[in-house]
Amino acid sequence: MDGLNKGALHPEPKKFKVPKGPKPIAHKNKNLIGLGRSIANKRRTENEVQILPDGEMRFTTDKREADWVKLRSVTQENALDEFLNTAEMADTDFTAEKHQSVKIIKVGNNTVVPQTGLLSPEEVLELRKKHQVFENKLTIPRRPKWNKSQSRIEIDRQENLAFLDWRRELAALTENNDLLLTPFERNLEVWKQLWRVVERCDLVVQIVDARAPLFFRSVDLDRYVNSLSTEESPKRNLLLVNKADLLTETQRKAWADYFNDVGINYVFFSAVRAAEQTEAELAAEAAAAERETDSDSEPEQDSDAVIEDSVHKDPTRILGVDELEALFLSESPRSPSDESKLQIGLVGYPNVGKSSTINALVGAKKVSVSATPGKTKHFQTIHLSPEVLLCDCPGLVFPNFAYTKGELVCNGVLPIDQLREHIPPVSLVCQRVPKFFLEAVYGIHIPIQKQEDGGNGTYPTARELLNAYARARGYMTQGFGSADEPRAARYILKDYITGKLLFVNPPPKKGTNGEWELASVEEGRDFNKELFTLDHLPESRQQQIETALSHKNMDVNEFDLSRDLAKLTFSMHSGGETGETKFYGGKQAALESAGDDLDREFFKMNNVNGKFSTPFHKLGSGSGSKKHGKKNKKAEKKKRVTGY
């Protein structure tokens, strides 16, 4: 018992053991898709040594780029990229030694317009005369002749040198004659796609935007197609004026007369309207098939003849899909045979509607369409019918003489989301679209400054429009709380490209000396006066204006948008005289004119008011004034107590 109690009371101490660390936990691999391993394997196999069957070893260090990188559209380059690309095309090696300062001078003349704004009419006239002198030297690159005995390396070398000479000629043209060129395509791989389309196609259709046909048309492309035309393989040109539904009948008539006078083979078309008509026809056919009703129709043999007669009788009419297909067959230099199909190539600037035209012709979405210019990366072939094959060429920015860089942005050639200078294109919009139409579309009031205060006086400047639009929509910057002008510019320019703010360039007119002259700004506005009416506003804005007219007891039929808009108040638009200064965002955000402030201060003495000869506190009984009522009560109380 004593031993048991002693052991229970004083147990033997346990032996010391070295503490173990935490158990090793296998970390979970966060790379679930194995992208890192794929990149590592790709890099390891790029520079892998290969042993040929004859025992020789081959080691390749050339970097092979993907096709989408090669066919990437390049319209503008900085000085370093242009220098490196030029050296690569010329196959020139160069080394940079230490302790030597290397300075790259600007190559070419890429500056199109100054930051401040637009050109004066005198400057535009001088540039127009200079452009007419050097118009023939504005060419596109030609593919050099080759034969089957040449190797691929020799052909590539020959094409690179020819493309390099073409770029040098354009650079010399701009530098020696003080000319400005629009940004043009500088990637040779994209031009190769054009060469393929032109060489294989029988009919080359150049698609242009109906709002500015001459801007999107390349004259030298017609010459290039005619130079490749032979008796064995004849070729022909056709100008397809797309988006013609945006023009009025009078405007289409004016452009048709100009095309006929110059001798251009043209046709009006609208891919959007054609797609809508195709969907309506398919829906009608489906409904008729459900009802299983038979209707008498004319023979199909006469339909083509009717279509051709309608095209020639009314050249200003917008053609449908069937009419355009029949026109392609009639305008082609040869008829389709069993051996080879009739190939039709579609060429043009980015975002003019080449892919949309193909989808309208085919009747289904065969080609991807995007609002961003340059969606198509390489030429595609689409079977329109058993006899006709369509070839879609990537959008190409042809070299052209420039008046303003904002014109490129407004015509949808350069992407708006990558825009860095927003003042020049918005200034062009303010110059073309009247102030009252901008106010009616956006429901805002645009305060403009007088000419003596630095403004235009007749139409708003870019900053005045952007400031009014941004403050009305609540687009403000962080920090100081100023108007977010770049964001407002993106919205306004996208509305201009889509046609919400519509402007159509008028055709040139023949002067007294027999040469074609460009229209002035006033003539352009007069040419588009039918577009700046109540019917061309968005539907929601039309309803707001009609409601405002009913409140004012005004007749809609007698309403003139340019004259009577100031009498209405709708949405965020405040009625009143157009010269009255109004602002949004408080007094600190006012866009007031300094002249108005001086006038109010100077003529303030005319507002003379009458003055009373008796002080105001003695006019009444003395108790009506809050200021002196307490004092008068004390005086009356003291008089009652003391008696005096």
XYZ file of C-alpha atoms in Angstrom:
644
model
C 0.000 0.000 0.000
C 2.794 2.346 0.895
C 4.529 1.631 -2.408
C 1.353 1.990 -4.401
C 0.504 5.254 -2.689
C 4.011 6.539 -3.187
C 3.912 5.735 -6.902
C 0.528 7.306 -7.347
C 1.537 10.447 -5.510
C 4.945 10.815 -7.148
C 4.801 9.375 -10.702
C 8.018 8.988 -12.626
C 8.775 11.898 -14.964
C 8.292 11.320 -18.703
C 11.267 11.261 -21.006
C 11.940 14.446 -22.978
C 11.152 14.238 -26.695
C 12.248 16.711 -29.311
C 9.138 18.566 -30.562
C 8.285 17.896 -34.177
C 7.366 20.628 -36.605
C 4.045 20.949 -38.389
C 3.072 18.211 -40.714
C 3.992 18.940 -44.325
C 0.914 20.003 -46.272
C 0.996 19.715 -50.032
C 0.171 23.118 -51.496
C -2.662 23.156 -54.007
C -1.658 24.098 -57.515
C -3.441 27.347 -58.344
C -2.711 27.003 -62.054
C -5.742 24.916 -62.937
C -5.515 25.287 -66.731
C -1.793 24.679 -67.074
C -1.058 27.911 -68.934
C 2.421 28.245 -67.408
C 3.429 24.774 -68.541
C 2.119 25.454 -72.017
C 4.156 28.641 -72.288
C 7.258 26.884 -70.940
C 6.878 24.014 -73.402
C 6.327 26.457 -76.249
C 9.478 28.372 -75.435
C 11.470 25.166 -75.074
C 10.355 23.885 -78.465
C 10.905 27.201 -80.254
C 14.699 27.011 -80.178
C 14.927 23.242 -80.203
C 17.784 21.635 -82.112
C 16.463 19.432 -84.901
C 18.455 16.586 -86.450
C 17.743 16.125 -90.140
C 17.643 12.659 -91.797
C 21.067 13.197 -93.341
C 22.589 13.757 -89.908
C 22.874 17.544 -90.041
C 21.714 19.667 -87.147
C 19.406 22.640 -87.632
C 18.880 25.424 -85.099
C 16.312 28.188 -85.833
C 16.303 31.484 -83.971
C 13.717 33.341 -86.082
C 10.634 34.346 -84.145
C 7.470 33.132 -85.849
C 4.528 35.405 -85.246
C 0.903 34.396 -85.449
C -1.159 35.190 -88.508
C -3.355 37.677 -86.686
C -0.224 39.607 -85.660
C 1.068 39.704 -89.230
C -2.270 40.907 -90.597
C -2.714 43.573 -87.951
C -3.576 46.929 -89.482
C -0.924 49.582 -88.879
C -1.854 53.119 -89.918
C 0.437 55.139 -87.645
C 3.926 54.425 -86.350
C 6.283 56.298 -84.112
C 9.763 57.206 -85.284
C 11.491 54.171 -83.753
C 9.031 51.583 -85.094
C 9.126 53.129 -88.545
C 12.913 53.108 -88.538
C 13.105 49.458 -87.466
C 10.439 48.285 -89.929
C 12.110 50.146 -92.768
C 15.456 48.567 -91.917
C 13.844 45.131 -91.780
C 12.190 45.513 -95.191
C 15.436 46.799 -96.693
C 17.283 43.815 -95.146
C 19.807 46.176 -93.586
C 21.911 45.294 -90.557
C 22.942 48.017 -88.131
C 24.763 48.102 -84.814
C 24.723 50.580 -81.961
C 28.110 51.273 -80.405
C 28.651 52.362 -76.839
C 29.316 55.946 -75.831
C 27.704 57.268 -78.983
C 24.509 59.274 -78.863
C 22.018 58.054 -81.433
C 19.225 60.495 -82.267
C 16.247 59.380 -84.369
C 14.829 62.214 -86.411
C 11.158 62.189 -87.294
C 10.563 60.249 -90.507
C 7.913 61.619 -92.818
C 5.167 64.056 -91.952
C 2.472 62.420 -89.834
C 1.059 65.571 -88.293
C -2.246 66.169 -90.042
C -3.863 69.093 -88.243
C -2.969 71.366 -85.356
C -4.575 70.878 -81.995
C -6.417 74.172 -82.064
C -9.025 73.371 -84.676
C -10.158 73.799 -88.242
C -8.721 75.344 -91.366
C -9.932 78.621 -92.781
C -11.644 78.703 -96.209
C -8.558 80.345 -97.734
C -6.286 77.584 -96.426
C -8.655 74.886 -97.724
C -8.673 76.527 -101.170
C -4.879 76.633 -101.303
C -4.619 72.988 -100.259
C -7.226 71.999 -102.851
C -5.195 73.602 -105.647
C -2.048 71.853 -104.483
C -3.839 68.516 -104.234
C -5.046 68.768 -107.820
C -1.471 69.261 -109.021
C -0.070 66.165 -107.276
C -3.178 63.972 -107.467
C -1.649 61.610 -110.029
C 1.329 60.853 -107.778
C -0.901 59.557 -104.997
C -0.713 55.831 -105.755
C -1.143 52.496 -104.020
C 1.624 49.850 -103.950
C 1.810 47.568 -106.971
C 2.801 43.953 -106.826
C 6.023 43.408 -108.813
C 5.994 40.876 -111.625
C 7.128 37.369 -110.764
C 7.452 33.982 -112.423
C 7.251 30.395 -111.276
C 11.007 29.883 -111.453
C 11.598 32.325 -108.561
C 11.808 31.038 -105.016
C 9.668 32.278 -102.168
C 12.557 34.182 -100.613
C 13.238 36.017 -103.861
C 9.579 36.978 -104.279
C 9.330 38.233 -100.688
C 12.523 40.217 -101.122
C 11.224 41.741 -104.344
C 7.885 42.707 -102.762
C 9.591 44.244 -99.721
C 11.817 46.438 -101.889
C 8.893 47.546 -104.065
C 6.829 48.403 -100.970
C 9.791 50.278 -99.480
C 10.222 52.325 -102.667
C 6.522 53.190 -102.602
C 6.741 54.476 -99.042
C 9.826 56.513 -99.913
C 7.998 58.123 -102.821
C 5.124 59.160 -100.556
C 7.549 60.506 -97.962
C 9.392 62.527 -100.608
C 6.073 63.815 -101.979
C 4.989 65.160 -98.599
C 8.358 66.622 -97.587
C 9.330 68.289 -100.872
C 5.921 69.814 -101.592
C 4.751 70.561 -98.022
C 1.717 68.273 -98.249
C -0.161 66.409 -95.580
C -1.306 62.816 -95.949
C -3.872 60.912 -93.980
C -2.611 57.926 -91.989
C -2.488 55.022 -94.449
C -1.892 51.282 -94.199
C 1.787 50.535 -93.525
C 1.630 46.768 -93.150
C 2.705 44.928 -96.297
C 0.785 41.778 -95.329
C -2.518 43.652 -95.527
C -1.667 45.017 -98.982
C -0.894 41.458 -100.098
C -4.506 40.560 -99.328
C -5.607 43.328 -101.715
C -3.276 42.026 -104.425
C -4.797 38.569 -104.145
C -8.362 39.862 -104.368
C -7.662 42.101 -107.373
C -5.749 39.401 -109.271
C -8.334 36.652 -108.883
C -11.586 38.641 -109.197
C -13.368 39.599 -112.408
C -15.386 42.471 -110.931
C -13.826 44.662 -108.228
C -16.518 46.470 -106.230
C -15.211 49.442 -104.280
C -17.578 50.139 -101.375
C -17.790 53.708 -100.075
C -19.873 55.513 -97.476
C -22.675 57.558 -99.014
C -22.024 60.444 -96.617
C -18.534 61.047 -98.099
C -18.094 59.013 -101.317
C -15.028 60.847 -102.602
C -13.211 60.535 -99.298
C -13.487 56.736 -99.342
C -12.868 56.273 -103.062
C -9.377 55.443 -104.299
C -8.835 56.644 -107.863
C -5.574 54.747 -108.239
C -7.283 51.460 -107.350
C -9.359 51.765 -110.519
C -6.171 52.332 -112.492
C -4.558 49.289 -110.888
C -7.515 47.067 -111.785
C -7.524 48.353 -115.374
C -3.788 47.712 -115.682
C -4.287 44.037 -114.775
C -7.162 43.608 -117.201
C -6.292 41.534 -120.302
C -8.198 39.875 -123.101
C -7.844 36.485 -121.436
C -8.950 37.746 -118.013
C -10.842 41.034 -118.319
C -11.597 43.055 -115.188
C -14.025 45.850 -114.432
C -14.682 48.367 -111.630
C -17.908 49.239 -109.838
C -18.545 51.856 -107.135
C -21.068 50.676 -104.527
C -22.412 53.646 -102.542
C -23.443 51.978 -99.282
C -25.630 53.506 -96.537
C -27.613 55.345 -99.219
C -30.733 55.252 -97.030
C -29.218 58.093 -94.995
C -29.449 60.411 -98.024
C -32.547 62.145 -99.265
C -33.732 61.765 -102.841
C -32.440 65.242 -103.705
C -28.991 64.395 -102.366
C -28.856 61.112 -104.266
C -29.861 62.971 -107.429
C -27.008 65.473 -106.948
C -24.436 62.716 -106.451
C -25.810 60.726 -109.387
C -25.394 63.745 -111.666
C -21.792 64.151 -110.505
C -20.955 60.469 -111.057
C -22.454 60.604 -114.552
C -20.510 63.755 -115.436
C -17.220 62.287 -114.238
C -17.875 58.873 -115.783
C -17.960 56.665 -112.670
C -19.866 53.383 -112.781
C -21.896 53.494 -109.566
C -24.924 52.037 -107.775
C -26.763 53.003 -104.561
C -27.241 50.342 -101.903
C -28.071 49.999 -98.200
C -26.958 46.873 -96.375
C -29.100 47.652 -93.317
C -32.272 48.129 -95.348
C -31.510 45.025 -97.428
C -31.100 42.930 -94.285
C -34.421 44.208 -92.940
C -36.173 43.449 -96.222
C -34.689 39.938 -96.270
C -35.951 39.249 -92.751
C -39.407 40.560 -93.667
C -39.517 38.384 -96.784
C -38.470 35.298 -94.834
C -41.181 35.982 -92.263
C -43.775 36.467 -95.005
C -42.713 33.230 -96.726
C -42.969 31.333 -93.455
C -46.461 32.724 -92.845
C -47.498 31.851 -96.398
C -46.146 28.330 -96.029
C -48.230 27.849 -92.902
C -51.373 28.982 -94.692
C -50.430 26.845 -97.710
C -51.835 29.334 -100.159
C -50.712 29.459 -103.761
C -50.520 32.763 -105.552
C -50.016 33.408 -109.249
C -46.693 34.997 -110.136
C -44.886 36.053 -113.277
C -42.302 33.730 -114.823
C -38.808 33.944 -113.369
C -37.299 34.513 -116.811
C -38.686 38.060 -116.916
C -37.550 39.051 -113.380
C -33.916 39.703 -114.335
C -34.972 41.824 -117.289
C -37.335 43.847 -115.086
C -34.559 44.400 -112.555
C -32.083 45.604 -115.184
C -34.663 47.968 -116.687
C -35.480 49.431 -113.268
C -31.786 50.022 -112.529
C -31.209 51.901 -115.765
C -34.442 53.918 -115.598
C -33.992 55.210 -112.039
C -30.280 55.386 -111.169
C -30.974 57.172 -107.859
C -33.055 54.334 -106.441
C -31.618 52.157 -103.672
C -31.302 48.615 -104.972
C -32.407 45.508 -103.153
C -30.553 42.233 -102.801
C -31.966 40.604 -105.935
C -31.364 43.730 -107.972
C -27.764 43.982 -106.785
C -27.064 40.341 -107.647
C -28.497 40.862 -111.120
C -26.379 43.998 -111.514
C -23.229 42.079 -110.562
C -23.950 39.545 -113.294
C -24.660 42.234 -115.870
C -21.608 44.368 -114.999
C -19.133 41.480 -114.930
C -16.832 41.349 -117.975
C -17.512 37.662 -118.567
C -20.309 35.192 -117.934
C -19.885 32.342 -115.442
C -18.911 28.986 -116.912
C -18.772 25.441 -115.666
C -14.999 25.553 -115.388
C -14.659 28.660 -113.242
C -17.062 30.737 -111.201
C -17.590 34.459 -111.500
C -15.521 36.043 -108.719
C -16.502 39.430 -107.279
C -14.155 41.267 -104.895
C -15.324 43.755 -102.270
C -12.715 46.385 -101.385
C -12.879 49.547 -99.299
C -11.997 51.426 -96.163
C -12.652 49.951 -92.715
C -16.186 50.320 -91.372
C -17.864 51.125 -94.698
C -20.016 47.991 -94.600
C -18.233 45.316 -96.636
C -19.082 42.504 -94.218
C -22.636 43.792 -93.787
C -23.084 43.857 -97.568
C -21.964 40.229 -97.828
C -24.347 39.187 -95.051
C -27.197 40.997 -96.789
C -26.407 39.307 -100.101
C -26.050 35.841 -98.626
C -29.126 36.226 -96.438
C -27.442 34.981 -93.279
C -24.650 36.081 -90.994
C -21.633 34.509 -92.664
C -19.076 37.199 -91.805
C -18.497 38.732 -88.396
C -19.486 42.385 -88.154
C -18.238 44.945 -85.652
C -18.529 48.700 -85.187
C -14.773 48.880 -84.577
C -12.839 49.474 -87.817
C -10.616 46.608 -88.972
C -12.682 43.612 -87.874
C -11.828 41.538 -90.992
C -8.173 40.453 -90.842
C -7.770 38.450 -94.078
C -9.701 37.951 -97.279
C -12.537 35.444 -97.180
C -14.464 33.649 -99.916
C -18.237 33.235 -99.685
C -20.313 31.230 -102.178
C -23.187 33.508 -103.143
C -24.629 31.083 -105.696
C -23.396 28.136 -107.764
C -22.102 30.652 -110.332
C -20.885 33.567 -108.163
C -18.121 33.673 -105.531
C -17.641 36.706 -103.256
C -14.215 37.734 -101.920
C -14.144 39.966 -98.835
C -10.914 41.973 -98.521
C -9.742 43.447 -95.190
C -10.418 47.116 -94.715
C -7.622 49.223 -96.162
C -6.845 52.857 -95.386
C -5.657 54.181 -98.738
C -3.282 57.152 -98.836
C -5.152 60.360 -99.420
C -4.524 64.061 -99.093
C -5.683 65.396 -95.734
C -7.456 68.576 -94.764
C -8.053 67.728 -91.101
C -7.344 64.684 -88.986
C -10.767 65.063 -87.415
C -12.257 64.100 -90.781
C -10.752 60.613 -90.418
C -12.338 60.179 -87.004
C -15.724 61.525 -88.106
C -15.756 59.154 -91.076
C -15.146 56.142 -88.833
C -11.676 55.265 -90.153
C -9.849 55.615 -86.833
C -11.279 53.947 -83.700
C -12.942 56.399 -81.341
C -12.064 54.446 -78.197
C -8.356 54.936 -78.991
C -8.787 58.654 -79.648
C -6.300 60.982 -77.968
C -7.168 64.350 -79.518
C -10.906 64.935 -79.249
C -11.077 68.667 -80.009
C -10.512 68.603 -83.845
C -13.231 66.020 -84.695
C -15.784 67.600 -82.333
C -14.984 71.004 -83.863
C -15.817 69.527 -87.257
C -19.152 68.253 -85.893
C -19.976 71.706 -84.493
C -19.148 73.271 -87.835
C -21.326 70.878 -89.839
C -24.359 70.329 -87.581
C -26.300 73.495 -86.625
C -26.574 74.563 -83.014
C -30.365 74.245 -82.846
C -30.236 70.639 -84.102
C -27.616 69.687 -81.493
C -29.799 71.221 -78.793
C -32.873 69.402 -80.077
C -31.134 66.019 -80.289
C -29.578 66.125 -76.827
C -32.146 68.344 -75.099
C -29.593 70.829 -73.812
C -28.840 74.520 -74.127
C -25.394 75.327 -75.532
C -24.139 78.739 -74.404
C -21.850 80.329 -76.996
C -19.461 83.217 -76.575
C -19.281 86.277 -78.738
C -16.480 86.810 -81.215
C -14.963 89.601 -79.133
C -14.720 87.160 -76.227
C -12.933 84.473 -78.239
C -15.885 82.445 -79.507
C -17.274 81.913 -82.982
C -20.523 83.771 -82.449
C -22.392 81.731 -85.081
C -21.851 78.108 -84.026
C -20.513 76.616 -80.769
C -16.927 75.598 -80.302
C -15.943 72.072 -79.329
C -15.405 72.941 -75.666
C -18.737 74.741 -75.411
C -20.597 71.727 -76.781
C -18.685 69.206 -74.676
C -19.060 71.272 -71.503
C -22.806 71.667 -71.934
C -23.307 67.981 -72.841
C -21.125 66.657 -70.017
C -22.739 68.833 -67.325
C -26.243 67.995 -68.500
C -25.462 64.258 -68.391
C -23.472 64.445 -65.148
C -20.111 63.445 -66.664
C -17.693 65.085 -64.234
C -14.071 64.404 -63.395
C -12.855 63.558 -59.918
C -11.072 66.143 -57.867
C -11.901 69.558 -59.260
C -15.298 68.470 -60.584
C -14.870 69.827 -64.097
C -16.671 68.488 -67.147
C -15.349 65.187 -68.496
C -14.833 66.362 -72.069
C -13.122 63.217 -73.485
C -16.005 61.015 -72.347
C -18.580 63.397 -73.788
C -16.611 63.528 -77.052
C -16.746 59.745 -77.444
C -20.540 59.719 -77.128
C -21.025 62.595 -79.572
C -18.630 61.169 -82.185
C -20.270 57.740 -82.029
C -23.650 59.393 -82.601
C -22.176 61.179 -85.599
C -20.791 57.963 -87.113
C -24.002 55.997 -86.595
C -26.063 58.740 -88.246
C -27.854 60.165 -85.228
C -26.097 63.442 -86.057
C -26.339 63.232 -89.832
C -24.307 65.233 -92.319
C -23.762 64.427 -96.014
C -20.888 65.979 -97.915
C -22.137 67.745 -101.063
C -20.607 66.812 -104.433
C -18.045 69.132 -106.008
C -19.339 71.779 -108.341
C -17.818 72.859 -111.625
C -16.331 76.327 -111.482
C -15.942 78.984 -114.118
C -12.530 77.630 -115.126
C -13.991 74.162 -115.752
C -12.417 72.514 -112.678
C -14.315 70.785 -109.887
C -14.357 72.847 -106.682
C -15.242 71.752 -103.167
C -18.348 73.160 -101.516
C -18.028 75.639 -98.673
C -19.345 75.200 -95.133
C -22.436 77.302 -95.866
C -23.161 75.308 -99.017
C -22.774 72.084 -97.039
C -25.340 73.206 -94.478
C -27.723 74.290 -97.221
C -27.253 70.873 -98.881
C -28.314 69.175 -95.609
C -31.127 71.520 -94.569
C -33.724 68.799 -95.219
C -32.000 66.583 -92.638
C -32.150 69.158 -89.825
C -35.898 68.958 -89.277
C -38.250 67.551 -86.657
C -38.760 64.296 -88.625
C -35.060 63.380 -88.414
C -34.887 63.613 -84.610
C -35.015 60.482 -82.436
C -38.512 59.258 -81.722
C -38.327 59.976 -77.993
C -37.179 63.540 -78.648
C -39.951 64.088 -81.181
C -42.541 63.098 -78.581
C -41.046 65.513 -76.054
C -41.140 68.389 -78.536
C -44.720 67.598 -79.558
C -45.745 67.588 -75.889
C -44.031 70.940 -75.389
C -45.843 72.309 -78.456
C -49.206 71.246 -77.062
C -48.458 73.071 -73.804
C -47.611 76.211 -75.760
C -50.701 75.825 -77.997
C -48.491 75.735 -81.111
C -49.262 73.871 -84.336
C -46.903 71.018 -85.221
C -47.306 71.579 -88.960
C -46.223 75.209 -88.680
C -43.321 74.457 -86.327
C -39.836 75.303 -87.642
C -37.030 73.692 -85.672
C -34.486 76.380 -86.466
C -36.851 79.268 -85.645
C -39.171 78.082 -82.872
C -36.951 75.817 -80.759
C -36.045 78.666 -78.392
C -39.734 79.053 -77.455
C -39.971 75.528 -75.992
C -38.857 73.908 -72.779
C -38.427 70.127 -72.821
C -36.185 67.649 -71.010
C -33.007 69.527 -70.009
C -33.475 72.175 -72.701
C -34.530 75.526 -71.264
C -36.422 77.842 -73.585
C -35.588 81.457 -74.101
C -33.496 83.581 -76.402
C -30.537 81.722 -77.872
C -28.175 84.501 -76.837
C -29.132 84.230 -73.171
C -26.398 82.737 -71.023
C -27.410 79.633 -69.119
C -25.293 77.135 -67.263
C -25.379 73.836 -65.421
C -23.731 72.772 -62.210
C -23.979 75.966 -60.139
C -22.564 79.476 -60.406
C -18.963 78.200 -60.245
C -19.520 76.184 -63.443
C -21.011 79.066 -65.434
C -19.886 79.658 -69.007
C -20.737 83.334 -68.960
C -19.507 85.901 -71.408
C -17.276 88.645 -70.096
C -19.040 91.129 -72.366
C -22.397 90.329 -70.786
C -21.013 90.973 -67.307
C -19.572 94.318 -68.364
C -22.833 95.347 -69.998
C -24.852 94.500 -66.895
C -22.428 96.407 -64.683
C -22.253 99.460 -66.936
C -25.959 99.849 -67.661
C -26.980 99.195 -64.076
C -27.572 102.932 -63.543
C -30.525 102.798 -65.919
C -32.424 100.725 -63.357
C -33.174 103.759 -61.151
C -35.863 103.228 -58.510
C -37.905 105.887 -56.739
C -36.986 106.857 -53.135
C -39.243 107.967 -50.307
C -38.606 111.373 -48.693
C -39.676 109.988 -45.291
C -37.628 107.215 -43.655
C -39.274 103.819 -43.944
C -39.467 103.301 -40.156
C -41.598 106.413 -39.753
C -44.115 105.597 -42.467
C -46.424 103.506 -40.264
C -47.494 103.583 -36.630
C -44.069 102.541 -35.534
C -45.145 99.109 -34.440
C -45.158 97.529 -37.900
C -41.408 97.257 -38.119
C -39.812 94.321 -36.409
C -36.580 96.214 -35.892
C -38.052 99.204 -34.020
C -41.200 97.645 -32.488
C -39.557 96.716 -29.171
C -38.074 100.172 -28.709
C -41.401 101.892 -29.317
C -43.190 99.626 -26.815
C -40.670 100.549 -24.101
C -41.183 104.254 -24.818
C -44.984 103.954 -24.535
C -44.729 101.991 -21.254
C -42.410 104.587 -19.746
C -44.807 107.353 -20.784
C -47.728 105.671 -19.024
C -45.768 105.166 -15.805
C -44.039 108.508 -15.479
C -46.592 110.608 -17.315
C -44.054 112.167 -19.596
